[in-house]
Tab-separated table of C-alpha atoms in Angstrom:
chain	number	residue	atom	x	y	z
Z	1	UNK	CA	77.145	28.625	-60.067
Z	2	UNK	CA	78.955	25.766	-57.767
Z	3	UNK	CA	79.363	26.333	-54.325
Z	4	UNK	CA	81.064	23.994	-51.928
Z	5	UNK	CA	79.494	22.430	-49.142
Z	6	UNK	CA	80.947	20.490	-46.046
Z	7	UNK	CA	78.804	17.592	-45.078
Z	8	UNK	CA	77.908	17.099	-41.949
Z	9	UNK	CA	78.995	13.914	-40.503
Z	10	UNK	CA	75.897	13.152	-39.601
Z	11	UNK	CA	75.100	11.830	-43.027
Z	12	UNK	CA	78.642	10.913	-44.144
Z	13	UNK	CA	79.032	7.506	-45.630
Z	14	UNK	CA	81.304	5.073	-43.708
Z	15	UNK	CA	82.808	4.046	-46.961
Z	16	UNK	CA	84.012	7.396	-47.468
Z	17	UNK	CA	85.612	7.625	-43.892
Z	18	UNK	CA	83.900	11.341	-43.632
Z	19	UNK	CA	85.373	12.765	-46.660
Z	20	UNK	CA	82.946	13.885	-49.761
Z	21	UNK	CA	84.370	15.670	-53.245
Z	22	UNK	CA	84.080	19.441	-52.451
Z	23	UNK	CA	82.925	20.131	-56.379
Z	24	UNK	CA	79.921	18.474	-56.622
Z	25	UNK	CA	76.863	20.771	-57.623
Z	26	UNK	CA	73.455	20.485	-55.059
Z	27	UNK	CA	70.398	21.538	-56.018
Z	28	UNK	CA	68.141	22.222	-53.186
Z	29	UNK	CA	65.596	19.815	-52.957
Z	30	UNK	CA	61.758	21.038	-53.324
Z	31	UNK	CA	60.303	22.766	-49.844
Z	32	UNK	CA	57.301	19.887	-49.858
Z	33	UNK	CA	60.485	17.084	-49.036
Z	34	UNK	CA	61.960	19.279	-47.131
Z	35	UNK	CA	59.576	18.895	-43.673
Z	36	UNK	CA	58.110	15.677	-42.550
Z	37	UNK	CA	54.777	14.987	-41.619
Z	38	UNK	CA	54.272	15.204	-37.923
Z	39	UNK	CA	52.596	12.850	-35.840
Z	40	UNK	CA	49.723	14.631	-34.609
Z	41	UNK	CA	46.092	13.220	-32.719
Z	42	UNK	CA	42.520	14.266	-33.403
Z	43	UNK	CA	41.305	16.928	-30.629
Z	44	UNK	CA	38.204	14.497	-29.114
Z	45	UNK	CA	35.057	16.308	-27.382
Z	46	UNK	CA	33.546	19.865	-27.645
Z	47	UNK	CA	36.961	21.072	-29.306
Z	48	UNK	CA	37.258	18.069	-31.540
Z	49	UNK	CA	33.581	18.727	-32.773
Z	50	UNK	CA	34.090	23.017	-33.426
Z	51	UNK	CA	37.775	22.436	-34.478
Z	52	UNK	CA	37.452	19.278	-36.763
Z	53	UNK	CA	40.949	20.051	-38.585
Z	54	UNK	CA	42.945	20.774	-35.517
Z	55	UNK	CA	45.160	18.313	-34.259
Z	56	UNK	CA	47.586	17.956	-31.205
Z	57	UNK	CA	51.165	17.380	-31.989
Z	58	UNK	CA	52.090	14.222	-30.122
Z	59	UNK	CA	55.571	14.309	-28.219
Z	60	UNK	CA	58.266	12.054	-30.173
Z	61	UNK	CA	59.150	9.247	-27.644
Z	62	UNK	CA	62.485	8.477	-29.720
Z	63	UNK	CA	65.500	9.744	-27.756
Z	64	UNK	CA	68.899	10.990	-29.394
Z	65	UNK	CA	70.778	8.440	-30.054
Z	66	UNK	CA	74.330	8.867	-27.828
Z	67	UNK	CA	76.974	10.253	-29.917
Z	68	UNK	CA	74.893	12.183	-32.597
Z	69	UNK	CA	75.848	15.490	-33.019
Z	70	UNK	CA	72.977	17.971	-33.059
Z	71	UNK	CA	72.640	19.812	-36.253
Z	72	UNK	CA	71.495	23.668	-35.782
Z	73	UNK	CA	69.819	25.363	-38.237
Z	74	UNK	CA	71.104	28.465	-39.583
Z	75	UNK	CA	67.897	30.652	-41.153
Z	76	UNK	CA	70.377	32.850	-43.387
Z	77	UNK	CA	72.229	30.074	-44.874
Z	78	UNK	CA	71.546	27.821	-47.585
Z	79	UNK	CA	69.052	25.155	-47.233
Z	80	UNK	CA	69.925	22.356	-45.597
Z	81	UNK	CA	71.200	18.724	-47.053
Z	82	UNK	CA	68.908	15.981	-46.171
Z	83	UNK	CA	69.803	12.158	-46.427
Z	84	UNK	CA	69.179	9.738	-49.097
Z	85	UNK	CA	65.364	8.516	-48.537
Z	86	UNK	CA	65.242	5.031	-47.897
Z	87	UNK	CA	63.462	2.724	-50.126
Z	88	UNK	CA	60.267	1.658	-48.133
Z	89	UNK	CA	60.214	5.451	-46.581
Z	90	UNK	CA	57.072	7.381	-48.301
Z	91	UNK	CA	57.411	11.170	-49.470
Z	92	UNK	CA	55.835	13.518	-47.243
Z	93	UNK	CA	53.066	15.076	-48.020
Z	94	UNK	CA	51.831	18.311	-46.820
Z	95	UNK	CA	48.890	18.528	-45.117
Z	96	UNK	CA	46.116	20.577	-46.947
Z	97	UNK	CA	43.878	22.287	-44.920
Z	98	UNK	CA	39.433	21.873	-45.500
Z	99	UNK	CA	38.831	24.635	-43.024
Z	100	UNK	CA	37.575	26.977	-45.876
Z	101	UNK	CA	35.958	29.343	-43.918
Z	102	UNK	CA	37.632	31.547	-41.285
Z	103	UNK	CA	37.515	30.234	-37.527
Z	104	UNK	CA	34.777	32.310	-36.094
Z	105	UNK	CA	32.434	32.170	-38.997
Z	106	UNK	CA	33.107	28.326	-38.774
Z	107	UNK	CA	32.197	28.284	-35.265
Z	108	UNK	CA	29.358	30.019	-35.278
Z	109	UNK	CA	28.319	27.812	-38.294
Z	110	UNK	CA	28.439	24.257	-36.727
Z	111	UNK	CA	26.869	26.021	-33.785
Z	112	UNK	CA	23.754	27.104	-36.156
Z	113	UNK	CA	23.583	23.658	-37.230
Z	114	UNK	CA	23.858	21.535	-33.944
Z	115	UNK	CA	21.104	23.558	-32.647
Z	116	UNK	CA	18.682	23.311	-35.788
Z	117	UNK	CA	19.333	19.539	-35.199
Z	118	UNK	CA	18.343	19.655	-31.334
Z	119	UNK	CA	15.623	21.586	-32.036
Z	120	UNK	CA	14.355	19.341	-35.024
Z	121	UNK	CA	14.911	16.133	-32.743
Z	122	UNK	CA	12.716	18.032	-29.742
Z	123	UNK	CA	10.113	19.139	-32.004
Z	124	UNK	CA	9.756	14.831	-33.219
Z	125	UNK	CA	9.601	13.641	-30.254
Z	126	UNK	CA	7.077	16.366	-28.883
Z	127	UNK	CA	4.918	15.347	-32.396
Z	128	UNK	CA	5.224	11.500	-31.681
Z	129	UNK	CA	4.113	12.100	-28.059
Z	130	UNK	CA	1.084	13.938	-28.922
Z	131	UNK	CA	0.302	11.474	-31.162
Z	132	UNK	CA	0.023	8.601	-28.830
Z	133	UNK	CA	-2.496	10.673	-26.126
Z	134	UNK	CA	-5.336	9.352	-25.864
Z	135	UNK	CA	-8.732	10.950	-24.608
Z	136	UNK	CA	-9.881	8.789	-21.732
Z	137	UNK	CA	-14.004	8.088	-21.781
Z	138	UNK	CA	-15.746	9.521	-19.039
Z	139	UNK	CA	-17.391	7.077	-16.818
Z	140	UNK	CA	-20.571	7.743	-17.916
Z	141	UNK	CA	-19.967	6.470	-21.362
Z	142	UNK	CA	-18.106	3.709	-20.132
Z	143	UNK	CA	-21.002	2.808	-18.158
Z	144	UNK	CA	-23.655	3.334	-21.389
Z	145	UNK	CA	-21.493	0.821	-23.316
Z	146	UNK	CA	-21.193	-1.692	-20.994
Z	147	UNK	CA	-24.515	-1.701	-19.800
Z	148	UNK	CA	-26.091	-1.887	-24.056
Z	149	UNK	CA	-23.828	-4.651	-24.360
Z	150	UNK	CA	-24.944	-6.776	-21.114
Z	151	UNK	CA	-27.490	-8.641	-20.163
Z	152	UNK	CA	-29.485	-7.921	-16.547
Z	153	UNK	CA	-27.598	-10.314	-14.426
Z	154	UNK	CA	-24.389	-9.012	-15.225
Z	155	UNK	CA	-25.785	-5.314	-15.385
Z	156	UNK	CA	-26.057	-6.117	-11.446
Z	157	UNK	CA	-22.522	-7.469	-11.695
Z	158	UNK	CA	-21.640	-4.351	-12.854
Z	159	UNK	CA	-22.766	-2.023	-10.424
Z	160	UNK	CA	-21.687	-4.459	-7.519
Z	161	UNK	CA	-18.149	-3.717	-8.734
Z	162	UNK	CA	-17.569	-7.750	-10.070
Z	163	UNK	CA	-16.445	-8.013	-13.362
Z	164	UNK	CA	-17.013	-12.316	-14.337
Z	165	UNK	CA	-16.012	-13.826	-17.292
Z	166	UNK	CA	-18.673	-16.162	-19.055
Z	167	UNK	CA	-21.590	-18.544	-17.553
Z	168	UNK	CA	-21.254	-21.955	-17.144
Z	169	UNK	CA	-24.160	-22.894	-19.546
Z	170	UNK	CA	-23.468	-26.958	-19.276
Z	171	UNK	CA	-23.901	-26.559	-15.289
Z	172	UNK	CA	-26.762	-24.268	-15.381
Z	173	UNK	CA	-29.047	-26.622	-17.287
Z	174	UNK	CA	-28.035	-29.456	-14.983
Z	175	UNK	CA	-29.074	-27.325	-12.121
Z	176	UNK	CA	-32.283	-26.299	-14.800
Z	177	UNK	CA	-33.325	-29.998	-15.432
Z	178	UNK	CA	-32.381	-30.665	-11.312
Z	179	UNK	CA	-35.052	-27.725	-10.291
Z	180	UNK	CA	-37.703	-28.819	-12.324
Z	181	UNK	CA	-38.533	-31.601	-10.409
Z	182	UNK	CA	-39.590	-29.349	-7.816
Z	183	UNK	CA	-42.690	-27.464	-8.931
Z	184	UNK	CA	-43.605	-26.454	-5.653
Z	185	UNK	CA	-40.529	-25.194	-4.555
Z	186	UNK	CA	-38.328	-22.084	-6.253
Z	187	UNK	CA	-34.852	-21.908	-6.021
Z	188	UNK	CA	-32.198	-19.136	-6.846
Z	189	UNK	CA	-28.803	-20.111	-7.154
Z	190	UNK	CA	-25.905	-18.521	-8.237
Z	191	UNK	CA	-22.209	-19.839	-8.683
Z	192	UNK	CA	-18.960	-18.247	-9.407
Z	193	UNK	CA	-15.512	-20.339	-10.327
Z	194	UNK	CA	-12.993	-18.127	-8.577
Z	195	UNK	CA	-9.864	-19.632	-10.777
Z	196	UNK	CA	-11.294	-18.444	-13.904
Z	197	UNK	CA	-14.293	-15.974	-12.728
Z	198	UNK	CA	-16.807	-17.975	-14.976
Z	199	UNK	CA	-20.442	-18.025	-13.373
Z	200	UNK	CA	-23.917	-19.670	-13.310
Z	201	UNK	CA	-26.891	-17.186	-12.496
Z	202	UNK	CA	-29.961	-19.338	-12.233
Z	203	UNK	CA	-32.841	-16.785	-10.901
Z	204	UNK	CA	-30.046	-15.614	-9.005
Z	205	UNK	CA	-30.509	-11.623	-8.946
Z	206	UNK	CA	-34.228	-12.436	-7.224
Z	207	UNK	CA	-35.307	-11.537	-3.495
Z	208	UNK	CA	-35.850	-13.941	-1.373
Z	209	UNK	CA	-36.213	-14.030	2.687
Z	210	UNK	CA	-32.831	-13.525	4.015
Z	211	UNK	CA	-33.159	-15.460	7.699
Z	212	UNK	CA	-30.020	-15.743	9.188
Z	213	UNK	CA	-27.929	-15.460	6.287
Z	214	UNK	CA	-28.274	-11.969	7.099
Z	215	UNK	CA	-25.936	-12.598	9.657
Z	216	UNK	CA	-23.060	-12.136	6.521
Z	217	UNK	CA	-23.424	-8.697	5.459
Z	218	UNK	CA	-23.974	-7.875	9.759
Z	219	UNK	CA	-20.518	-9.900	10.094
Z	220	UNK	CA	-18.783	-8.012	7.354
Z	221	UNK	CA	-19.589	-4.685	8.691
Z	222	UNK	CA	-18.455	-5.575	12.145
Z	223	UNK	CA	-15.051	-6.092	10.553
Z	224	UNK	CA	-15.507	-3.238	8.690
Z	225	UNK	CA	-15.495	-0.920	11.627
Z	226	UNK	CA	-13.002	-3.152	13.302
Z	227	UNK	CA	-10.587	-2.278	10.603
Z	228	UNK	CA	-11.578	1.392	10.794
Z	229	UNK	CA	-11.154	1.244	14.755
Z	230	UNK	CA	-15.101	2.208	15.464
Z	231	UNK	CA	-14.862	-0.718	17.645
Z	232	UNK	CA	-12.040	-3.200	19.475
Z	233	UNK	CA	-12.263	-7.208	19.215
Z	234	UNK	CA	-11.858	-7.418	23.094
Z	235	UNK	CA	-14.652	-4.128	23.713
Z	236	UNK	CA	-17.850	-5.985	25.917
Z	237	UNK	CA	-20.932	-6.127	24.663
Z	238	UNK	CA	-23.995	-6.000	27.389
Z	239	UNK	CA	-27.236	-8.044	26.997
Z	240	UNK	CA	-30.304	-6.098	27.129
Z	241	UNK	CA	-33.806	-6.471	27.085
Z	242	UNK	CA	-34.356	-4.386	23.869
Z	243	UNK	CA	-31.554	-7.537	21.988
Z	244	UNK	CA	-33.205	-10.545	23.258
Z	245	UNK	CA	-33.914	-12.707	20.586
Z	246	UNK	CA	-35.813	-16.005	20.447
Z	247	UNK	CA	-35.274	-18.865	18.397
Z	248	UNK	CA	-31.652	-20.114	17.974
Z	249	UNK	CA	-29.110	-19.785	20.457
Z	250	UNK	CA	-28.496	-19.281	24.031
Z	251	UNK	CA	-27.761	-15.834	25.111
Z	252	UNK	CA	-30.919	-15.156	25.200
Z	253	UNK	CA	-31.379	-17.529	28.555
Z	254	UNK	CA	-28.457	-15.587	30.497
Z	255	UNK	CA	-28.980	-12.826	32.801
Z	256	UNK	CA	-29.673	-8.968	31.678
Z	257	UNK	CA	-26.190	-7.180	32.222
Z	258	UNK	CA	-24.290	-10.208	31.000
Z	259	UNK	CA	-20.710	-8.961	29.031
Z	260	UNK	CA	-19.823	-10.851	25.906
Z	261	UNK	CA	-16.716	-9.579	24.164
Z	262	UNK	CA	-17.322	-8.013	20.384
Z	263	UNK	CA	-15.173	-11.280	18.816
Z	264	UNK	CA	-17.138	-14.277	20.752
Z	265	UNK	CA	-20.613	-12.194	19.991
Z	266	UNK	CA	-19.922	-12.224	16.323
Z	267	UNK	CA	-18.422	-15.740	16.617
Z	268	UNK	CA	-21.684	-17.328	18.472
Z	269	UNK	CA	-23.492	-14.939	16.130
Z	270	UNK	CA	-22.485	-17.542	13.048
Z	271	UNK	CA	-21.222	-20.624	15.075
Z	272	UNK	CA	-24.958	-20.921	16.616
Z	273	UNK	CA	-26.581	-18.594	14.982
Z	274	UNK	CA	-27.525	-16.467	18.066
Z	275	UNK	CA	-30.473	-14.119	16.900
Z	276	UNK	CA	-29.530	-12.201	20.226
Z	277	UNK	CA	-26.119	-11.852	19.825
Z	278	UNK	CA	-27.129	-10.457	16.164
Z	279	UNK	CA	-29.411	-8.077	17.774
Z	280	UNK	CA	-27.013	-7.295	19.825
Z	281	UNK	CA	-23.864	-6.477	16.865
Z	282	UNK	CA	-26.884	-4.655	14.935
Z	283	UNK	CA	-27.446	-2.318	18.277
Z	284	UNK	CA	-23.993	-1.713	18.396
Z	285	UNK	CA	-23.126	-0.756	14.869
Z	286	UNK	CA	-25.595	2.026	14.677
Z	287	UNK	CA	-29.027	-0.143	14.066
Z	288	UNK	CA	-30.595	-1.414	11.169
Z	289	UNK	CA	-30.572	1.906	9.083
Z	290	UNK	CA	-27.332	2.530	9.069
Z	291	UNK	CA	-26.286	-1.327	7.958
Z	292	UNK	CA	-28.657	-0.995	5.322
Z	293	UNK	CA	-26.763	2.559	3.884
Z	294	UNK	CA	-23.627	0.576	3.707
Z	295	UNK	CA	-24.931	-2.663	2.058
Z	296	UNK	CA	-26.754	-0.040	-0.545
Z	297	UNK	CA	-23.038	1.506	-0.454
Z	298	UNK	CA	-21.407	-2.395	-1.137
Z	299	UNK	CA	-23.831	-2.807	-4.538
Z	300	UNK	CA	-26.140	-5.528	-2.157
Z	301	UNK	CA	-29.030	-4.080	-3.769
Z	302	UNK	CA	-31.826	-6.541	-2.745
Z	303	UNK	CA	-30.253	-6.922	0.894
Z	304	UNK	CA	-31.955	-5.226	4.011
Z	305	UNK	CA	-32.884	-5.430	7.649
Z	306	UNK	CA	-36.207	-4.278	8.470
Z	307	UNK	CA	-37.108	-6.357	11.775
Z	308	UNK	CA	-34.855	-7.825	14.491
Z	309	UNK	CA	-33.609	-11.293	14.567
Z	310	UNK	CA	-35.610	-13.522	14.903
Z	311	UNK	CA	-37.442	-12.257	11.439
Z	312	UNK	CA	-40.012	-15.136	11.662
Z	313	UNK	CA	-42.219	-13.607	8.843
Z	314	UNK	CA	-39.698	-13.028	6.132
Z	315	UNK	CA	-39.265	-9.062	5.677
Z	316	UNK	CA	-35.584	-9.248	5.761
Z	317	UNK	CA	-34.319	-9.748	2.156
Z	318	UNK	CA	-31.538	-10.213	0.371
Z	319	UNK	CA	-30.261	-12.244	-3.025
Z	320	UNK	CA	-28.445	-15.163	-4.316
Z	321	UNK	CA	-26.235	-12.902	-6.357
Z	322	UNK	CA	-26.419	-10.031	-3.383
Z	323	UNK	CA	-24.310	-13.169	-1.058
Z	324	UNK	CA	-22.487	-14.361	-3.546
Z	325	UNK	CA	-21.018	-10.783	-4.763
Z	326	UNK	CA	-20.357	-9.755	-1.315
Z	327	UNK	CA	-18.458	-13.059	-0.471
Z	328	UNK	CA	-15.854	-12.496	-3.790
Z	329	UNK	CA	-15.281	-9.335	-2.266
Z	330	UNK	CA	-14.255	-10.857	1.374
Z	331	UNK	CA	-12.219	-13.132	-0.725
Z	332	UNK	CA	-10.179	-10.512	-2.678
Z	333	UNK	CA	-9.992	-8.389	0.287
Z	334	UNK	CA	-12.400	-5.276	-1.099
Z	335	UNK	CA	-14.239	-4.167	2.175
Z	336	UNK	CA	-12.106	-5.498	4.873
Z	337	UNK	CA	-8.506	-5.959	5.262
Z	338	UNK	CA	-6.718	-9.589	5.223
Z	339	UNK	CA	-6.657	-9.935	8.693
Z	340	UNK	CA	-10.292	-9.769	9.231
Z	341	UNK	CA	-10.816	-11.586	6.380
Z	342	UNK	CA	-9.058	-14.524	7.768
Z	343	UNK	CA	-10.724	-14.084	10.753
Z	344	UNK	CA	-14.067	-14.113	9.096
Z	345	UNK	CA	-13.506	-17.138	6.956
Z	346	UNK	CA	-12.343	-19.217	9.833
Z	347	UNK	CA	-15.492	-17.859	11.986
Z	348	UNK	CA	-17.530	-19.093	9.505
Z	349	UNK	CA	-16.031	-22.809	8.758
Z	350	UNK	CA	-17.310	-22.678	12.295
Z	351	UNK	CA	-20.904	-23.208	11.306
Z	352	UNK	CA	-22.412	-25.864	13.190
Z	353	UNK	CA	-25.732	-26.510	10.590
Z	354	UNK	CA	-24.046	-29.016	8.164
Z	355	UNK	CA	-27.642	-30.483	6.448
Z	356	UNK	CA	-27.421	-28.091	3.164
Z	357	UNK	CA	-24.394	-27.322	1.241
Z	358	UNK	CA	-21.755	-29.291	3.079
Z	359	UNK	CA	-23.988	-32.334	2.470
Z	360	UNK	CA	-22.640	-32.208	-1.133
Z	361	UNK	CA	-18.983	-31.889	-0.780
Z	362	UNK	CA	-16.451	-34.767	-0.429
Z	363	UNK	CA	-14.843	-35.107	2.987
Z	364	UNK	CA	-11.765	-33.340	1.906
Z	365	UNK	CA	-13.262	-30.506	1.210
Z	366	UNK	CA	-13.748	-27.371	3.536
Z	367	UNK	CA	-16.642	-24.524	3.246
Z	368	UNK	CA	-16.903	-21.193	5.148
Z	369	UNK	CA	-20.160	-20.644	4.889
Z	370	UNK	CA	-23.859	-19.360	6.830
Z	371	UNK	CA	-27.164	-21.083	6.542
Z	372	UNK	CA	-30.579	-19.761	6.776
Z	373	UNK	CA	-33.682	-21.390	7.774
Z	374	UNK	CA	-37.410	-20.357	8.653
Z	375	UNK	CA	-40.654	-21.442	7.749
Z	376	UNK	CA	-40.996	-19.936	4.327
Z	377	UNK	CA	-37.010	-19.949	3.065
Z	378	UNK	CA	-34.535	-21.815	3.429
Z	379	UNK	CA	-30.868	-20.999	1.851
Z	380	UNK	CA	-27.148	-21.814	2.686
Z	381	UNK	CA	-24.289	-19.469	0.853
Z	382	UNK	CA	-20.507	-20.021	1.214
Z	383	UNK	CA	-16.885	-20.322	-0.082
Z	384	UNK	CA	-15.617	-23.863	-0.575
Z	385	UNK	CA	-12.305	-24.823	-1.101
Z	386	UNK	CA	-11.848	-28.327	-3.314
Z	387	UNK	CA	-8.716	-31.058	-2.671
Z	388	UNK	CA	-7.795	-30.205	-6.030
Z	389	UNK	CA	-6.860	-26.163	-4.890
Z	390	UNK	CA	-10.118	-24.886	-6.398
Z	391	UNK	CA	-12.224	-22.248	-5.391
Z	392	UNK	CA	-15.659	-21.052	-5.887
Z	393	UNK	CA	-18.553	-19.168	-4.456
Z	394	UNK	CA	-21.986	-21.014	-4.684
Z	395	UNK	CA	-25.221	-19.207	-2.872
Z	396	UNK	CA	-28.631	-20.528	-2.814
Z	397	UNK	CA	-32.255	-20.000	-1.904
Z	398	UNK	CA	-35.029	-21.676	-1.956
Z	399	UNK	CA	-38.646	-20.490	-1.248
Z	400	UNK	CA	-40.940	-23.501	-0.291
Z	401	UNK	CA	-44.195	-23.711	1.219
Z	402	UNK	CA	-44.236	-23.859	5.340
Z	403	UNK	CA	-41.023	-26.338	6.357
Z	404	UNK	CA	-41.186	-28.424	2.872
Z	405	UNK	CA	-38.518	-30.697	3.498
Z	406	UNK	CA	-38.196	-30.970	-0.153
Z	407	UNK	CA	-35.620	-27.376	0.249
Z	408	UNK	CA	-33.342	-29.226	2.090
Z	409	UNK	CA	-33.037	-31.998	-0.205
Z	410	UNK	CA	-32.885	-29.937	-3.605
Z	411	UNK	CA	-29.782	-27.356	-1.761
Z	412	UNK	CA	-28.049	-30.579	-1.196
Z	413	UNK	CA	-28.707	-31.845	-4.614
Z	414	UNK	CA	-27.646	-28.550	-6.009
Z	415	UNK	CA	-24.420	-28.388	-4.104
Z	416	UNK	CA	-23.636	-32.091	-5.153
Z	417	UNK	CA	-23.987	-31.230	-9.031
Z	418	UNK	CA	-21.770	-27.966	-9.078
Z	419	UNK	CA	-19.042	-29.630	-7.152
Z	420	UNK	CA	-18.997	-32.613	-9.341
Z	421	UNK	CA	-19.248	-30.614	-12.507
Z	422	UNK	CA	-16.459	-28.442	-11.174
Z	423	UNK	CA	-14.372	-30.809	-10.073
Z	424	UNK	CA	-14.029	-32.269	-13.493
Z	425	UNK	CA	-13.994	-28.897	-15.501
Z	426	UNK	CA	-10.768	-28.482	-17.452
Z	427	UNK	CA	-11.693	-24.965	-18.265
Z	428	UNK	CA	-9.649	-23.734	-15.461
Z	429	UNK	CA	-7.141	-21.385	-16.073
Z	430	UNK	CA	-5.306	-20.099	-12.628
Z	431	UNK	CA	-5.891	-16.240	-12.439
Z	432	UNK	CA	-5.296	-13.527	-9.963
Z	433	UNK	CA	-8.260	-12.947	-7.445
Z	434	UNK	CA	-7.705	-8.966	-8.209
């Protein structure tokens, strides 16, 4: 059956001037041409991920041309004529829908899944964590191991809290070949290289007779309790009967009563080596037992006071390796703070004796250091800082028959070969003094 339709002038041809045969026969065209394909955006975030398929229709920004008529659809009539499709305009397809299951069921689906995945993710990362724990050692067999795989001298090391590198083997048989021609004298030296911790222990760990280089570990532990408050830089110190020392220095001319502040005690104590002020530090830090508790507690395990200054006879001990461990501690700042270290340091580049070690350092160079000297021993130990920036530790002492003069000679000698030796060693690598 034909059935005549109007156009609408929307779509009338201009050739025609509006007018189009009333007879001709329309098929309507299939329902799939019939609707274009909207222009629609992905949902994005949670509803993009649970609604995959679902899309936003995005608003047309094409305005009515002026002049068009608008075209109304009438739901009861017959369908309506579309234009000709141009030639580079594509059919439209209709959009087929993946969403297989029904919503909920869908929902609750990807839900099941995102949280297998979380939980599968959690439970990795737990497993890879677990795997990388460790089981610390207990000190004890940290200690066993060390110790079986040590020597003595470092064994001492050890427990002193030092941890050195390797010995200088070159320099200690210098120093070997050096001693030797001294049988009647025997010497204990020991040497660290504070760039590069490497070390020469030559009868080092050995007790000797401290004399006044006993006057370190008593300096130390002034600054100790300094630093903890126990006792102020400007408090006075009184001169007693019971502190009066003989043999070097001069407090021990000046009146009973006389007032010394703490700082100038401990000062004179190393810059003249008073044996009264000494007395009078030990007095005033809690006496000789109680200094040698703490230089147990510091690892000095050959170090203790047993008679006032002066000790004429030699019963106050301590080591090489005892003054040499306790002096890289000063230097890295273990026992007492920075402050007092620099105070210490610059107390004892105050040292007036200059016939031992400094005898074997060039002009340039500076020491901080503390001799010792009695009829039986004689020893220097210090911290000497090269031209060059280097650093390093050397202690000696030498046990000689009464006032050998030979001691003197041979800790000069000694100081003379380790500074030349180090000043030329390339084995030098700059480290931190931690």
């Amino acid at each position: 059956m034909n059935r005549e339709v109007q156009p609408s002038p929307l779509f009338a041809s201009s050739n025609n001037q509006g007018k189009v045969s009333a007879t001709k026969s329309i098929t309507p065209k299939p329902t799939q041409n019939r609707h274009r394909k909207k222009n629609k955006r992905p949902r994005r975030g949670l509803l993009g991920l649970l609604f995959p398929n679902k899309s936003v229709a995005k608003k047309s920004n094409r305005r009515r041309r002026p002049g068009t008529p608008t075209v109304a659809r009438n739901l009861n009539s017959a369908p309506e004529l579309h234009p000709p499709r141009t030639k580079n305009a594509p059919l439209a397809k209709e959009e087929k829908s993946f969403n297989i299951l029904p919503t909920p069921l869908a929902i609750a689906t990807r839900l099941l899944v995102l949280t297998v995945g979380v939980s599968t993710i959690l439970g990795s990362a737990v497993a890879i964590s677990d795997s990388l724990k460790t089981v610390a050692p207990t000190e004890d067999a940290i200690a066993t191991e060390t110790i079986a795989a040590t020597d003595s001298s470092t064994i001492t090391n050890i427990f002193s809290g030092i941890s050195l590198d390797k010995e200088i083997t070159k320099l200690k048989d210098k120093l070997s070949s050096l001693t030797a021609n001294y049988t009647q004298l025997e010497a204990g030296v020991y040497i660290v290289d504070l760039d590069n911790k490497n070390y020469v222990n030559f009868n080092g760990s050995q007790a000797y007779s401290a004399a006044s280089t006993i006057k370190i570990p008593v300096l130390v532990a002034f600054f100790e309790d300094v630093d903890a408050g126990k006792i102020r830089l400007d408090e006075k110190l009184v001169v007693t009967k019971e502190v009066i020392g003989g043999g070097s220095g001069y407090m021990q001319y000046k009146e009973i009563g006389t007032k010394y502040s703490a700082l100038h005690t401990a000062t004179d104590m190393i810059r003249v080596s008073d044996n009264t002020a000494t007395n009078m530090l030990i007095q005033r830090l809690g006496g000789m037992e109680v200094l040698n508790q703490r230089f147990a507690e510091w690892g000095l395990n050959n170090t203790a006071i047993r008679n006032p200054l002066p000790d004429l006879t030699g019963t106050n001990t301590t080591s090489p390796v005892d003054l040499g461990n306790l002096l890289i501690k000063i230097n890295r700042g273990d026992l007492i703070s920075l402050r007092s270290r620099d105070r210490l340091l610059a107390i004892m580049r105050t040292t007036k004796t200059r016939t031992l070690l400094p005898q074997g350092i060039e002009k340039d160079a500076v020491i901080a250091h503390k001799t010792g000297d009695i009829r039986s021993s004689l020893g220097d130990a210090g911290i000497v800082d090269m031209p060059n920036g280097k650093r390093y530790i050397v202690s000696v002492l030498v046990k000689r028959p009464a006032n050998d003069p030979q001691a003197k000679i041979l800790i000069q000698k000694i100081s003379q070969t380790t500074y030349q030796h180090l000043k030329f060693y390339n084995d030098r690598p700059f480290i931190s003094e931690q």
